PDB file of C-alpha atoms in Angstrom:
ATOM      1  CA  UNK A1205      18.073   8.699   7.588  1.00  0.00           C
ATOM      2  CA  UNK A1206      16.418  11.703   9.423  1.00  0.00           C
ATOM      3  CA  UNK A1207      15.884  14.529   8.312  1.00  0.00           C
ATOM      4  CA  UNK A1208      18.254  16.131  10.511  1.00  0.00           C
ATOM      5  CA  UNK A1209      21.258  13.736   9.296  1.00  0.00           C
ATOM      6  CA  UNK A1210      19.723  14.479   5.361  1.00  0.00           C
ATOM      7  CA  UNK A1211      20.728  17.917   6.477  1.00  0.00           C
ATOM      8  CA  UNK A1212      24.199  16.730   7.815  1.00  0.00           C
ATOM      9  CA  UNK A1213      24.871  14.870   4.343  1.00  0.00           C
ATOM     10  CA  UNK A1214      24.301  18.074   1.707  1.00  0.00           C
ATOM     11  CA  UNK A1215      26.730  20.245   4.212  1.00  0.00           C
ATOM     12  CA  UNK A1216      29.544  17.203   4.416  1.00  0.00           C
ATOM     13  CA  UNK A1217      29.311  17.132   0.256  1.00  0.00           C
ATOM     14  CA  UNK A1218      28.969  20.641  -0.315  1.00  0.00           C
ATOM     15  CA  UNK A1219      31.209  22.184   2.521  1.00  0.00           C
ATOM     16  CA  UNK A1220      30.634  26.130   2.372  1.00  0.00           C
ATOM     17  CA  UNK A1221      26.820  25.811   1.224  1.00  0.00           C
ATOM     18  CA  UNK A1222      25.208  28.758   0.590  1.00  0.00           C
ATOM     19  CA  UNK A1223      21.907  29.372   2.616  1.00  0.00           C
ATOM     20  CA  UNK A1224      20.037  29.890  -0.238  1.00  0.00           C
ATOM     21  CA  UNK A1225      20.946  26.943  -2.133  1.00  0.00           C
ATOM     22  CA  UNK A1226      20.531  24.670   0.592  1.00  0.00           C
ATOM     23  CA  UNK A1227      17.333  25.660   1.101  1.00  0.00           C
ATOM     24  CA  UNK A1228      16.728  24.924  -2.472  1.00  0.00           C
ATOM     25  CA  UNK A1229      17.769  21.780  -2.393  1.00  0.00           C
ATOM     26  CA  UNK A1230      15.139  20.660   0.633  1.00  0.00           C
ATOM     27  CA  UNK A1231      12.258  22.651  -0.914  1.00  0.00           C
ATOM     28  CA  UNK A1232      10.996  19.840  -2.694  1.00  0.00           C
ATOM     29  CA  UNK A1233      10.403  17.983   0.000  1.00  0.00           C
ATOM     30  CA  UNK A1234       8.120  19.849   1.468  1.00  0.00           C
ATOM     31  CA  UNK A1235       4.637  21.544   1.019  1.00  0.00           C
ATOM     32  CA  UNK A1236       6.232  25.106  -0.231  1.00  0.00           C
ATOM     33  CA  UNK A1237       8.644  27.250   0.144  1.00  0.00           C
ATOM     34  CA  UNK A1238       8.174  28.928   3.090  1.00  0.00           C
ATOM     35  CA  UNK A1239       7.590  25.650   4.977  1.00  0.00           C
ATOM     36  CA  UNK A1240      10.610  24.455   3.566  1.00  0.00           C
ATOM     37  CA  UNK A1241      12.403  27.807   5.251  1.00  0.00           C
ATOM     38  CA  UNK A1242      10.661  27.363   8.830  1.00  0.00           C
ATOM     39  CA  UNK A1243      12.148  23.908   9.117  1.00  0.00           C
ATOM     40  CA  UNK A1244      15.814  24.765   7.801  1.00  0.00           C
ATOM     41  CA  UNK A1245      15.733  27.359   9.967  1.00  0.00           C
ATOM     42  CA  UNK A1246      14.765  25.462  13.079  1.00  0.00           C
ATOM     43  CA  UNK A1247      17.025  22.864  12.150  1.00  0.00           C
ATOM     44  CA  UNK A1248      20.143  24.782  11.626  1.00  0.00           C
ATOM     45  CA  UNK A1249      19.673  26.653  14.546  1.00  0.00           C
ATOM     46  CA  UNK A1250      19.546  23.328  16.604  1.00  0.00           C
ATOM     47  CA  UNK A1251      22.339  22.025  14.908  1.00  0.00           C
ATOM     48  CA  UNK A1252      24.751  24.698  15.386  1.00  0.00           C
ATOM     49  CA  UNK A1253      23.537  24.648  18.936  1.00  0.00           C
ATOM     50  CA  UNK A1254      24.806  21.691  20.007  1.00  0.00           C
ATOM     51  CA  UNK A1255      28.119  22.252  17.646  1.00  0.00           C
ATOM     52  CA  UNK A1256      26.827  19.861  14.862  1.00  0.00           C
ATOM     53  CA  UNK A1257      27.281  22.923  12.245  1.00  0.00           C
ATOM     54  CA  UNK A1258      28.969  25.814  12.058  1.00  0.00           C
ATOM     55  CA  UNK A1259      27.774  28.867  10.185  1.00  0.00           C
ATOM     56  CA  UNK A1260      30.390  32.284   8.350  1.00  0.00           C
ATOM     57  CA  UNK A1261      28.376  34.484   7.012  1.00  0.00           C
ATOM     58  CA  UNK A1262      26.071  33.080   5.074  1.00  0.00           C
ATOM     59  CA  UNK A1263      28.272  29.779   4.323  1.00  0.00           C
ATOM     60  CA  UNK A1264      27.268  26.765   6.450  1.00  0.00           C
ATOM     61  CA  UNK A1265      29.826  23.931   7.351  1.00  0.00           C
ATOM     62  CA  UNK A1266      29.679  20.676   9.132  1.00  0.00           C
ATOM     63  CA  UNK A1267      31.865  20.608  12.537  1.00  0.00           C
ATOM     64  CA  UNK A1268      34.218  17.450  12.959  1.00  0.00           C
ATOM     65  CA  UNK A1269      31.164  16.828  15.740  1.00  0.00           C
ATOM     66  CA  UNK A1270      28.870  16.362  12.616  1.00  0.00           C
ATOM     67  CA  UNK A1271      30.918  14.591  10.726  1.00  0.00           C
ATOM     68  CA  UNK A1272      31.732  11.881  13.845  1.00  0.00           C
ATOM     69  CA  UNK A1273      27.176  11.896  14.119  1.00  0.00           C
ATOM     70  CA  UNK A1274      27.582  10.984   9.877  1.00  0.00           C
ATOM     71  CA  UNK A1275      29.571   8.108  10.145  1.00  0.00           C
ATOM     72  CA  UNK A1276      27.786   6.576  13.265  1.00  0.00           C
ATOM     73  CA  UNK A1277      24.161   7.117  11.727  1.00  0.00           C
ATOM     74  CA  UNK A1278      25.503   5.379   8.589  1.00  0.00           C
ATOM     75  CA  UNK A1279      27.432   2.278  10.625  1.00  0.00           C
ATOM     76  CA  UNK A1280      24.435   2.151  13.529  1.00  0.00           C
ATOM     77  CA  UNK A1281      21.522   2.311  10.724  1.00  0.00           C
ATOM     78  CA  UNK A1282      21.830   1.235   7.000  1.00  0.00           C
ATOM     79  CA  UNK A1283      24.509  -0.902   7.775  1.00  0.00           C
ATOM     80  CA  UNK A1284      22.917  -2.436  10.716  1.00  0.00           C
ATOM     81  CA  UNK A1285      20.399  -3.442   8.699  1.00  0.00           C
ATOM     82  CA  UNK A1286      22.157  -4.251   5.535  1.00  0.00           C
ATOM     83  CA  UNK A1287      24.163  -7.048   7.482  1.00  0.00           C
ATOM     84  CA  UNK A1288      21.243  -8.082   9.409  1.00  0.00           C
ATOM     85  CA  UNK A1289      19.377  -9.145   6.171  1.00  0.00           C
ATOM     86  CA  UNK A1290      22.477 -11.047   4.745  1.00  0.00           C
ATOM     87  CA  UNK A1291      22.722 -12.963   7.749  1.00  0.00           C
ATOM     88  CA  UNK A1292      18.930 -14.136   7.919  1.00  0.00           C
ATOM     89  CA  UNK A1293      18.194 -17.284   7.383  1.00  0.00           C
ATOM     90  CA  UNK A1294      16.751 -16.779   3.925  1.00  0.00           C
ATOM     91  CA  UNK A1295      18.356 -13.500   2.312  1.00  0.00           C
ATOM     92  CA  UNK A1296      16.823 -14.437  -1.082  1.00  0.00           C
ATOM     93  CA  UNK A1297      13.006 -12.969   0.729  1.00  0.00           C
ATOM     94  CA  UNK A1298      14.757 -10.047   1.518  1.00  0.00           C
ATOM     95  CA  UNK A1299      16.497  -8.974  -1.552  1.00  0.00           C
ATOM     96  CA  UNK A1300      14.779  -6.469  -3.050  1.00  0.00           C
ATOM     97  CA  UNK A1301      14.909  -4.735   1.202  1.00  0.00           C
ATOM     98  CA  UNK A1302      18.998  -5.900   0.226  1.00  0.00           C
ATOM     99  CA  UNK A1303      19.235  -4.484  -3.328  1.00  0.00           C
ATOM    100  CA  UNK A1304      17.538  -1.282  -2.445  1.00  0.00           C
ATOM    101  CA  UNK A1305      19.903  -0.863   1.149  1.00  0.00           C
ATOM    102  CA  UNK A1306      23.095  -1.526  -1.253  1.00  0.00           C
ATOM    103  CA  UNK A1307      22.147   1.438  -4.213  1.00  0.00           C
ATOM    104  CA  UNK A1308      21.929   3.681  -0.656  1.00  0.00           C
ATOM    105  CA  UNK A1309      25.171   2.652  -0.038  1.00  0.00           C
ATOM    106  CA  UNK A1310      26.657   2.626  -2.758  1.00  0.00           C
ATOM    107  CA  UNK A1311      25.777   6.340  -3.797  1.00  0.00           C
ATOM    108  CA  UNK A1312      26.225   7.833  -0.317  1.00  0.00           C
ATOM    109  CA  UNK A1313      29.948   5.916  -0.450  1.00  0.00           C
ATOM    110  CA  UNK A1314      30.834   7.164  -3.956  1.00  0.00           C
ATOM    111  CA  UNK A1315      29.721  10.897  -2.780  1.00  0.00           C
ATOM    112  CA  UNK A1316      31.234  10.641   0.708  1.00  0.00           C
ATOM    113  CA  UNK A1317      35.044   9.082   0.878  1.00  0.00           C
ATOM    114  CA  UNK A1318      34.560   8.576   4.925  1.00  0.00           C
ATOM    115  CA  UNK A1319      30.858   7.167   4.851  1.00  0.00           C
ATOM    116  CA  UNK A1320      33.119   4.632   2.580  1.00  0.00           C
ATOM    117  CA  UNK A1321      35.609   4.260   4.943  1.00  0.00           C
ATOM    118  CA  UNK A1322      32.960   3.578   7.663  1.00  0.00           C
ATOM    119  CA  UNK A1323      31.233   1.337   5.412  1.00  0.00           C
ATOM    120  CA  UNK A1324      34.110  -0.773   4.567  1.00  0.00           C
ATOM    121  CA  UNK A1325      34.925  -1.401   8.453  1.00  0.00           C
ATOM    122  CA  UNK A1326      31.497  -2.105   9.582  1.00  0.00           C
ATOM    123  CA  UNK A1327      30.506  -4.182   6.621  1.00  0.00           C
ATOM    124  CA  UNK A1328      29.632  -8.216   7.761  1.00  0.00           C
ATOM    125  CA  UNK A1329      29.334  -9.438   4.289  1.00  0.00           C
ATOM    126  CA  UNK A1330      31.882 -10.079   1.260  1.00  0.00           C
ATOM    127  CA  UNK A1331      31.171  -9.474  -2.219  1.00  0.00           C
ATOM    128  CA  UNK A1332      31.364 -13.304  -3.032  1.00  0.00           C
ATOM    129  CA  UNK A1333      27.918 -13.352  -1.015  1.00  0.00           C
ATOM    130  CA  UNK A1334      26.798 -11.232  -2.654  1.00  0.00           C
ATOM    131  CA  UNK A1335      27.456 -13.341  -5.595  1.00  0.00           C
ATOM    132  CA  UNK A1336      25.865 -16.389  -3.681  1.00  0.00           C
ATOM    133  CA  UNK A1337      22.786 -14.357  -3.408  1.00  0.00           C
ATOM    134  CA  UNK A1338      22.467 -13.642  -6.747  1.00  0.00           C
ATOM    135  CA  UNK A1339      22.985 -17.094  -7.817  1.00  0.00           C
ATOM    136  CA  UNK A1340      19.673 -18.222  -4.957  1.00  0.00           C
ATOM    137  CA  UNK A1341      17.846 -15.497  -6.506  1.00  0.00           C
ATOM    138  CA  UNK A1342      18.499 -16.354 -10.470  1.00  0.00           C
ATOM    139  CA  UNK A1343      17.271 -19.946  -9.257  1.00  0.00           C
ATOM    140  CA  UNK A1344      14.295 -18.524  -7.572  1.00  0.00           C
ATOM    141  CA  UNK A1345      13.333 -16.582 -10.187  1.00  0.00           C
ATOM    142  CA  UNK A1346      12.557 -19.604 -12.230  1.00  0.00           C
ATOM    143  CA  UNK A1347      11.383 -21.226  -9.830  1.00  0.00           C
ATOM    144  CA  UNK A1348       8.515 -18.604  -9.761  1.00  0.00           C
ATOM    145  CA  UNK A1349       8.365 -18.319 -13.732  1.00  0.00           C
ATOM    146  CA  UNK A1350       7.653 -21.996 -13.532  1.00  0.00           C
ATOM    147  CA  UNK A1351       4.912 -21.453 -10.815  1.00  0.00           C
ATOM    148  CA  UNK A1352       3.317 -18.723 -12.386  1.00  0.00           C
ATOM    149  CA  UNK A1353       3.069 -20.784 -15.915  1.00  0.00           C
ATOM    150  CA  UNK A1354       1.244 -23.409 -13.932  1.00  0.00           C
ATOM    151  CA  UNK A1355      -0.893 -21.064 -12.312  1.00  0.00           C
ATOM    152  CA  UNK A1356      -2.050 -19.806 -15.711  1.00  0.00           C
ATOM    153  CA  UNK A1357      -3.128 -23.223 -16.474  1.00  0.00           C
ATOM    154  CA  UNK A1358      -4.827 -24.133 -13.110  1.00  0.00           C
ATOM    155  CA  UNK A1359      -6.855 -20.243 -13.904  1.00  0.00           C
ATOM    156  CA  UNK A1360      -8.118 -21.587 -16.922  1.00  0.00           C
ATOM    157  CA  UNK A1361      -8.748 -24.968 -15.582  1.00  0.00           C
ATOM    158  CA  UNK A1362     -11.003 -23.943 -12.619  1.00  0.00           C
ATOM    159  CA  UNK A1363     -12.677 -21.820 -15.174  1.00  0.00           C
ATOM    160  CA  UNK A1364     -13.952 -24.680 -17.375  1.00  0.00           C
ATOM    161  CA  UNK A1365     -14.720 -26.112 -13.794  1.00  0.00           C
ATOM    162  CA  UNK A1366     -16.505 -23.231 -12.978  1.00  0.00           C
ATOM    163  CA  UNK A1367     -15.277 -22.436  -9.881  1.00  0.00           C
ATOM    164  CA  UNK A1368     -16.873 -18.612  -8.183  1.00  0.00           C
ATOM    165  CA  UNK A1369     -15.480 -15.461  -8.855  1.00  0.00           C
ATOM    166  CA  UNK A1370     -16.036 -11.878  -8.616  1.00  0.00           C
ATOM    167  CA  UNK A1371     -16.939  -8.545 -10.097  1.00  0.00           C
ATOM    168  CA  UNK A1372     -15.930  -5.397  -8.229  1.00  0.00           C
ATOM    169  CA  UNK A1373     -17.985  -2.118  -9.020  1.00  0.00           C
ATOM    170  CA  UNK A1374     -18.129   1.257  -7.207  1.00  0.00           C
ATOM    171  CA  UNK A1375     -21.177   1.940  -5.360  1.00  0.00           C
ATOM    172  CA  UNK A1376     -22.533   4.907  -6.464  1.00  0.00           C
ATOM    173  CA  UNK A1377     -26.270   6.665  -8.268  1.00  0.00           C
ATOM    174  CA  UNK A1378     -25.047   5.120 -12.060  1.00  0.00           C
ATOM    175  CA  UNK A1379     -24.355   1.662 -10.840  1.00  0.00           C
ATOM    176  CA  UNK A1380     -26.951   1.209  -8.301  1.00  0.00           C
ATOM    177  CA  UNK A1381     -29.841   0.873 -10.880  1.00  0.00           C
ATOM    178  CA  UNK A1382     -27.694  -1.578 -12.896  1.00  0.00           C
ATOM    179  CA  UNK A1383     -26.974  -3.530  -9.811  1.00  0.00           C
ATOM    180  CA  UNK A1384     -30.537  -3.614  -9.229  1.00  0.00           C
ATOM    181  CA  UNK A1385     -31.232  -4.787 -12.861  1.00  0.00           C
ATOM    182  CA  UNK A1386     -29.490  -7.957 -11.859  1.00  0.00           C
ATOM    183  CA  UNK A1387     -31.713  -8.369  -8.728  1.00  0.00           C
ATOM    184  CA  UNK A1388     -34.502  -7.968 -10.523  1.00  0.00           C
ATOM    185  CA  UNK A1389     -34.193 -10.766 -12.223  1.00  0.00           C
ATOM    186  CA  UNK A1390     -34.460 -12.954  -9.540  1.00  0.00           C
ATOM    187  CA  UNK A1391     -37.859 -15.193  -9.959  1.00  0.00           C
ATOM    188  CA  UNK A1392     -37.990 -13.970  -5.991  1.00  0.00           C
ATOM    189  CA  UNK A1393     -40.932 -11.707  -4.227  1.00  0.00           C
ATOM    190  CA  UNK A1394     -38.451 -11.211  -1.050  1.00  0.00           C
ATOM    191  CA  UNK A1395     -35.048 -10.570  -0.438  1.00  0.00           C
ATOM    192  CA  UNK A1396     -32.649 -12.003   2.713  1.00  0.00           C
ATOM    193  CA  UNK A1397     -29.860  -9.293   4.044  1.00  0.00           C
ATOM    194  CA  UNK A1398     -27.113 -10.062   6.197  1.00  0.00           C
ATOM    195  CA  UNK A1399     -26.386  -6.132   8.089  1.00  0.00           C
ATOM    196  CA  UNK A1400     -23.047  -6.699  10.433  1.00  0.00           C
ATOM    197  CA  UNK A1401     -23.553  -3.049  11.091  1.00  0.00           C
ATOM    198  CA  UNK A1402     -25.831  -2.655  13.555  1.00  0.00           C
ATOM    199  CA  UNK A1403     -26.521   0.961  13.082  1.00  0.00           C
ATOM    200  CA  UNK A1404     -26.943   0.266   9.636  1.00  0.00           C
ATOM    201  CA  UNK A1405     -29.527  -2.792   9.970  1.00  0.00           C
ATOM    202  CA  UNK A1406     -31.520  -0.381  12.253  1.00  0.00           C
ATOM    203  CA  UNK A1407     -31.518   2.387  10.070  1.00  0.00           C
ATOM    204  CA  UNK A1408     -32.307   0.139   6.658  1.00  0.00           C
ATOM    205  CA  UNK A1409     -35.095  -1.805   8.844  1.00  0.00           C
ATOM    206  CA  UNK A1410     -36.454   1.324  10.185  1.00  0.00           C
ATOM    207  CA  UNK A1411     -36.426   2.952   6.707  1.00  0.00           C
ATOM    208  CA  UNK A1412     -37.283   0.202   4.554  1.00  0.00           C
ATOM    209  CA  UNK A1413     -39.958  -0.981   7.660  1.00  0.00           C
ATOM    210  CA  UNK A1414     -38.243  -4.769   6.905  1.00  0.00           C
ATOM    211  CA  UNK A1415     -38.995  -8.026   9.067  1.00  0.00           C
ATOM    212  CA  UNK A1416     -36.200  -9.873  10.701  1.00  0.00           C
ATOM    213  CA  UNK A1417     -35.618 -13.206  11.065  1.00  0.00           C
ATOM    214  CA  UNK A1418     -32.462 -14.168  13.333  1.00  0.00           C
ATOM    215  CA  UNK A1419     -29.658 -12.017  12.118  1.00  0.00           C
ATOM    216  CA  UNK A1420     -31.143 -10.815   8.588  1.00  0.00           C
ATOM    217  CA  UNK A1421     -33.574  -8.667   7.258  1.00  0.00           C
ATOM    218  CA  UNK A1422     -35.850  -9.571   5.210  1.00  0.00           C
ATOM    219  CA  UNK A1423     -37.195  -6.786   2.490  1.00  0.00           C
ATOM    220  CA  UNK A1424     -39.388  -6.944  -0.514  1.00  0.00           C
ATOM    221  CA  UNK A1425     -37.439  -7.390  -4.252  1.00  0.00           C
ATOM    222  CA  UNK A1426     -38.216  -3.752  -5.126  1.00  0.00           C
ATOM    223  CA  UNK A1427     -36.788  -1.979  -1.940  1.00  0.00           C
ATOM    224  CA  UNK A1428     -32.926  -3.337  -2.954  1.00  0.00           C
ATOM    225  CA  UNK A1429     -32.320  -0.294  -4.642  1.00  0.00           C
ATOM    226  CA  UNK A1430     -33.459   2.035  -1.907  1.00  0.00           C
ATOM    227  CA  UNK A1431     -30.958  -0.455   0.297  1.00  0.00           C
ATOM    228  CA  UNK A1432     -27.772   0.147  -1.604  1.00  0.00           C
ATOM    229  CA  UNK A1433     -28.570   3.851  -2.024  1.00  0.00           C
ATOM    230  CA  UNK A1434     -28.939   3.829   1.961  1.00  0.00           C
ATOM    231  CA  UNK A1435     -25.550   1.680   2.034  1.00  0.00           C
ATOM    232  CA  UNK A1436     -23.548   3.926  -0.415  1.00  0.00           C
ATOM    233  CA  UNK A1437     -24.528   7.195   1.805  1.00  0.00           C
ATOM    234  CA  UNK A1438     -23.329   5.453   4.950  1.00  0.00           C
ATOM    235  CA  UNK A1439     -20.783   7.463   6.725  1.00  0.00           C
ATOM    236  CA  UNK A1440     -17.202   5.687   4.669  1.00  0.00           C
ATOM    237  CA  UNK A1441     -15.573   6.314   7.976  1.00  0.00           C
ATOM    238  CA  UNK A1442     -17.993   3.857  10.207  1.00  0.00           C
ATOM    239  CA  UNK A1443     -17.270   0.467   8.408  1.00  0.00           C
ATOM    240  CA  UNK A1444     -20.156  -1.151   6.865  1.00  0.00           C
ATOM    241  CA  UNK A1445     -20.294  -4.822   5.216  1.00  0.00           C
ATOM    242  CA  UNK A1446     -23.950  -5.859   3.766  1.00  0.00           C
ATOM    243  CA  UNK A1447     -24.664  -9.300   1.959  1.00  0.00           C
ATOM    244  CA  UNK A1448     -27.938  -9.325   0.068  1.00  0.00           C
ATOM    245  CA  UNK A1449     -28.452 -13.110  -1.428  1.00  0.00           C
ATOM    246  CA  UNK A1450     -30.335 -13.920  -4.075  1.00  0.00           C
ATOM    247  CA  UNK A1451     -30.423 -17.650  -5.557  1.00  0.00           C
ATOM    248  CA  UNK A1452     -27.341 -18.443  -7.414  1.00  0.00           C
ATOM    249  CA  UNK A1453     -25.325 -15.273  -6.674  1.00  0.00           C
ATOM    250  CA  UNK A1454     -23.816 -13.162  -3.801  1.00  0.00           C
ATOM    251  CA  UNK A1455     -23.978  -9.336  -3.873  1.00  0.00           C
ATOM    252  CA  UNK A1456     -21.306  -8.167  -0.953  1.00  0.00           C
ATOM    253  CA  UNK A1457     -21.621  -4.385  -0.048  1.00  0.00           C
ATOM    254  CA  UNK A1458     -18.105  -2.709   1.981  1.00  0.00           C
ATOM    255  CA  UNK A1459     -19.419   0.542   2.270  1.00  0.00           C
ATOM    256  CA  UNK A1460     -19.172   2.676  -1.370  1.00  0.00           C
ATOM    257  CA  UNK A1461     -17.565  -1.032  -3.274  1.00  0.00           C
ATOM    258  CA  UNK A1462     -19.872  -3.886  -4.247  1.00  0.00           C
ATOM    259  CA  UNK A1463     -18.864  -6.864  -5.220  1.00  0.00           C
ATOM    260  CA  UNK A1464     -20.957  -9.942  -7.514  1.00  0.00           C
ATOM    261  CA  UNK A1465     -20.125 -13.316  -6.236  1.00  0.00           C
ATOM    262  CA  UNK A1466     -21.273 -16.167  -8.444  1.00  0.00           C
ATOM    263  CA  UNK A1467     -19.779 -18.611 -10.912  1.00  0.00           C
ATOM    264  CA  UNK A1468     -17.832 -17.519 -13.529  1.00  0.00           C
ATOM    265  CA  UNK A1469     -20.090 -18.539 -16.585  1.00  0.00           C
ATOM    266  CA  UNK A1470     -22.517 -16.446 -14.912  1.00  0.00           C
ATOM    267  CA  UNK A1471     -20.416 -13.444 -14.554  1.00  0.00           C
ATOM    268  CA  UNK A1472     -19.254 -13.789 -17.880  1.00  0.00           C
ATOM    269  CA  UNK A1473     -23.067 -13.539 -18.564  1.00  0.00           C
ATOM    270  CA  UNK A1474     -23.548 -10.980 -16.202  1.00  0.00           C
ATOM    271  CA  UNK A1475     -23.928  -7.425 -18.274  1.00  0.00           C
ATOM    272  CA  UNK A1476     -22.916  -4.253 -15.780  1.00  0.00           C
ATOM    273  CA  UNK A1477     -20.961  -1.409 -17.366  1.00  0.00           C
ATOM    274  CA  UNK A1478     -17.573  -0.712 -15.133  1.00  0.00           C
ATOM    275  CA  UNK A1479     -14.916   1.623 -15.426  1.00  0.00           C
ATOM    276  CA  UNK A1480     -12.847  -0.362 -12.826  1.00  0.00           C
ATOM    277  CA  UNK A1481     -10.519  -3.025 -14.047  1.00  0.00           C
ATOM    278  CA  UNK A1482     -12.316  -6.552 -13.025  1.00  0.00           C
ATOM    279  CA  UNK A1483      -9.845  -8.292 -10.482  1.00  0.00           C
ATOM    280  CA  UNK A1484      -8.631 -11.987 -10.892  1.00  0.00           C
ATOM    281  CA  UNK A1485     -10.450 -14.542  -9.105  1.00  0.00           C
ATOM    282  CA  UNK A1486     -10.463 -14.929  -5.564  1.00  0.00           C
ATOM    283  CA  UNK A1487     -11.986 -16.045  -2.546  1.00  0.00           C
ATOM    284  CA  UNK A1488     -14.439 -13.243  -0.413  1.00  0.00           C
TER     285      UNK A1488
END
């Protein structure tokens, strides 16, 4: 619901509100206190406007009006949607949309006896499909169980097969050197780069005074680290994807993350310090 009708609900369940401890209810939701204020104010005074509320004194009510704008949001919105996802085709996809739509419901109903009246006559579903939905879900619950047990196995199968996989490290001065440890290695006098940024390939070619050769850039073994340190102060707002590739690895740049692509004994074998939790395999 809006926040105007979020207004309308605290005033229909608390008829007689005090200012005061109206606005204390709302201040939460908002950066302080005094924002919180500005935009009861502005609201109230709209609302009683248009004869939505009704203020004595320092007591606020809800107007008949209010209550009539209550009802309708409740019947027009929630439950709109509520019967619109037990009549699709396949409820069981939406039912955590479904379960989380029916605890709204429930608690606005139990609070408010004529949102429950208006919820009972606008309601397009039964309790025994409810039921029915339950049952679908129980079943594909183990359906998934079953899928993820196989998964597990088919994980640790393509890892004996040695399928690729991937490290994920934050780009930043204590990782770069490591990262550049790893190149290092590499029995290789020159480098390849892939730059889909064209302001970035100028300024590394310009910079690192590289040849090109089609799309790539082609730079000595000891100028990778000066490359990454170029790639990791790259505006994070302008995006920027570099692939530098070295024999039997990958090492994909997205502006401040890197990522080492290669097969997964050689990751295992691969030695770079990461506070970041290593992701499960996956295809980049």
């Amino acid at each position: 619901m809006t926040q105007r009708n979020n207004f309308l609900l605290i005033l229909k369940q608390n008829p007689g509100i005090d200012y005061n401890e109206l606005l204390n209810r709302i201040t939460s939701e908002y950066g302080s206190i005094n924002s919180a204020r500005a935009a009861l104010s502005r609201t109230l005074k709209d609302l009683t406007a248009i004869g939505i509320v009704q203020r004595q004194g320092n007591k606020i009510f809800v107007t008949d009006k209010g209550l009539i704008e209550i009802n309708s949001e409740m019947k027009n919105k929630l439950l709109t949607r509520l019967n619109n996802s037990m009549a699709s085709k396949n409820p069981v996809e939406e039912v955590e949309t479904i379960v989380k739509m029916l605890q709204t419901l429930i608690e606005r109903s139990k609070a408010d006896n004529d949102l429950l009246k208006a919820a009972k006559a606008s309601s397009n579903f039964y309790i025994s499909d409810l039921l029915e939905l339950k049952e679908k879900t129980d079943k594909r619950a183990q359906q998934l169980k079953y899928l993820s047990d196989v998964l597990v196995n088919q994980i640790n199968a393509m890892k004996e097969l040695n399928f690729n996989d991937f490290k994920k490290i934050s780009l930043n001065p204590e990782t770069i050197p490591k990262i550049f440890a790893i190149i290092e290695k590499q029995e290789l006098p020159q480098i390849h780069i892939e730059c889909l940024n064209p302001n970035f390939a100028n300024q590394a070619k310009e910079s690192l005074q590289a040849k090109t050769e089609q799309n790539n850039l082609i730079i000595e073994k000891k100028q990778a680290q000066q490359l990454m340190e170029l790639a990791e102060k790259f505006p994070p707002t302008e995006k920027n994807l570099v692939k530098i590739y070295l024999p039997a690895m990958q090492i994909k740049i997205e502006n401040q993350q890197a990522y080492l692509i290669a097969s997964f004994a050689q990751l295992q074998q691969t030695e770079i310090s990461t506070t970041e939790k290593k992701e499960n395999a996956s295809v980049i």
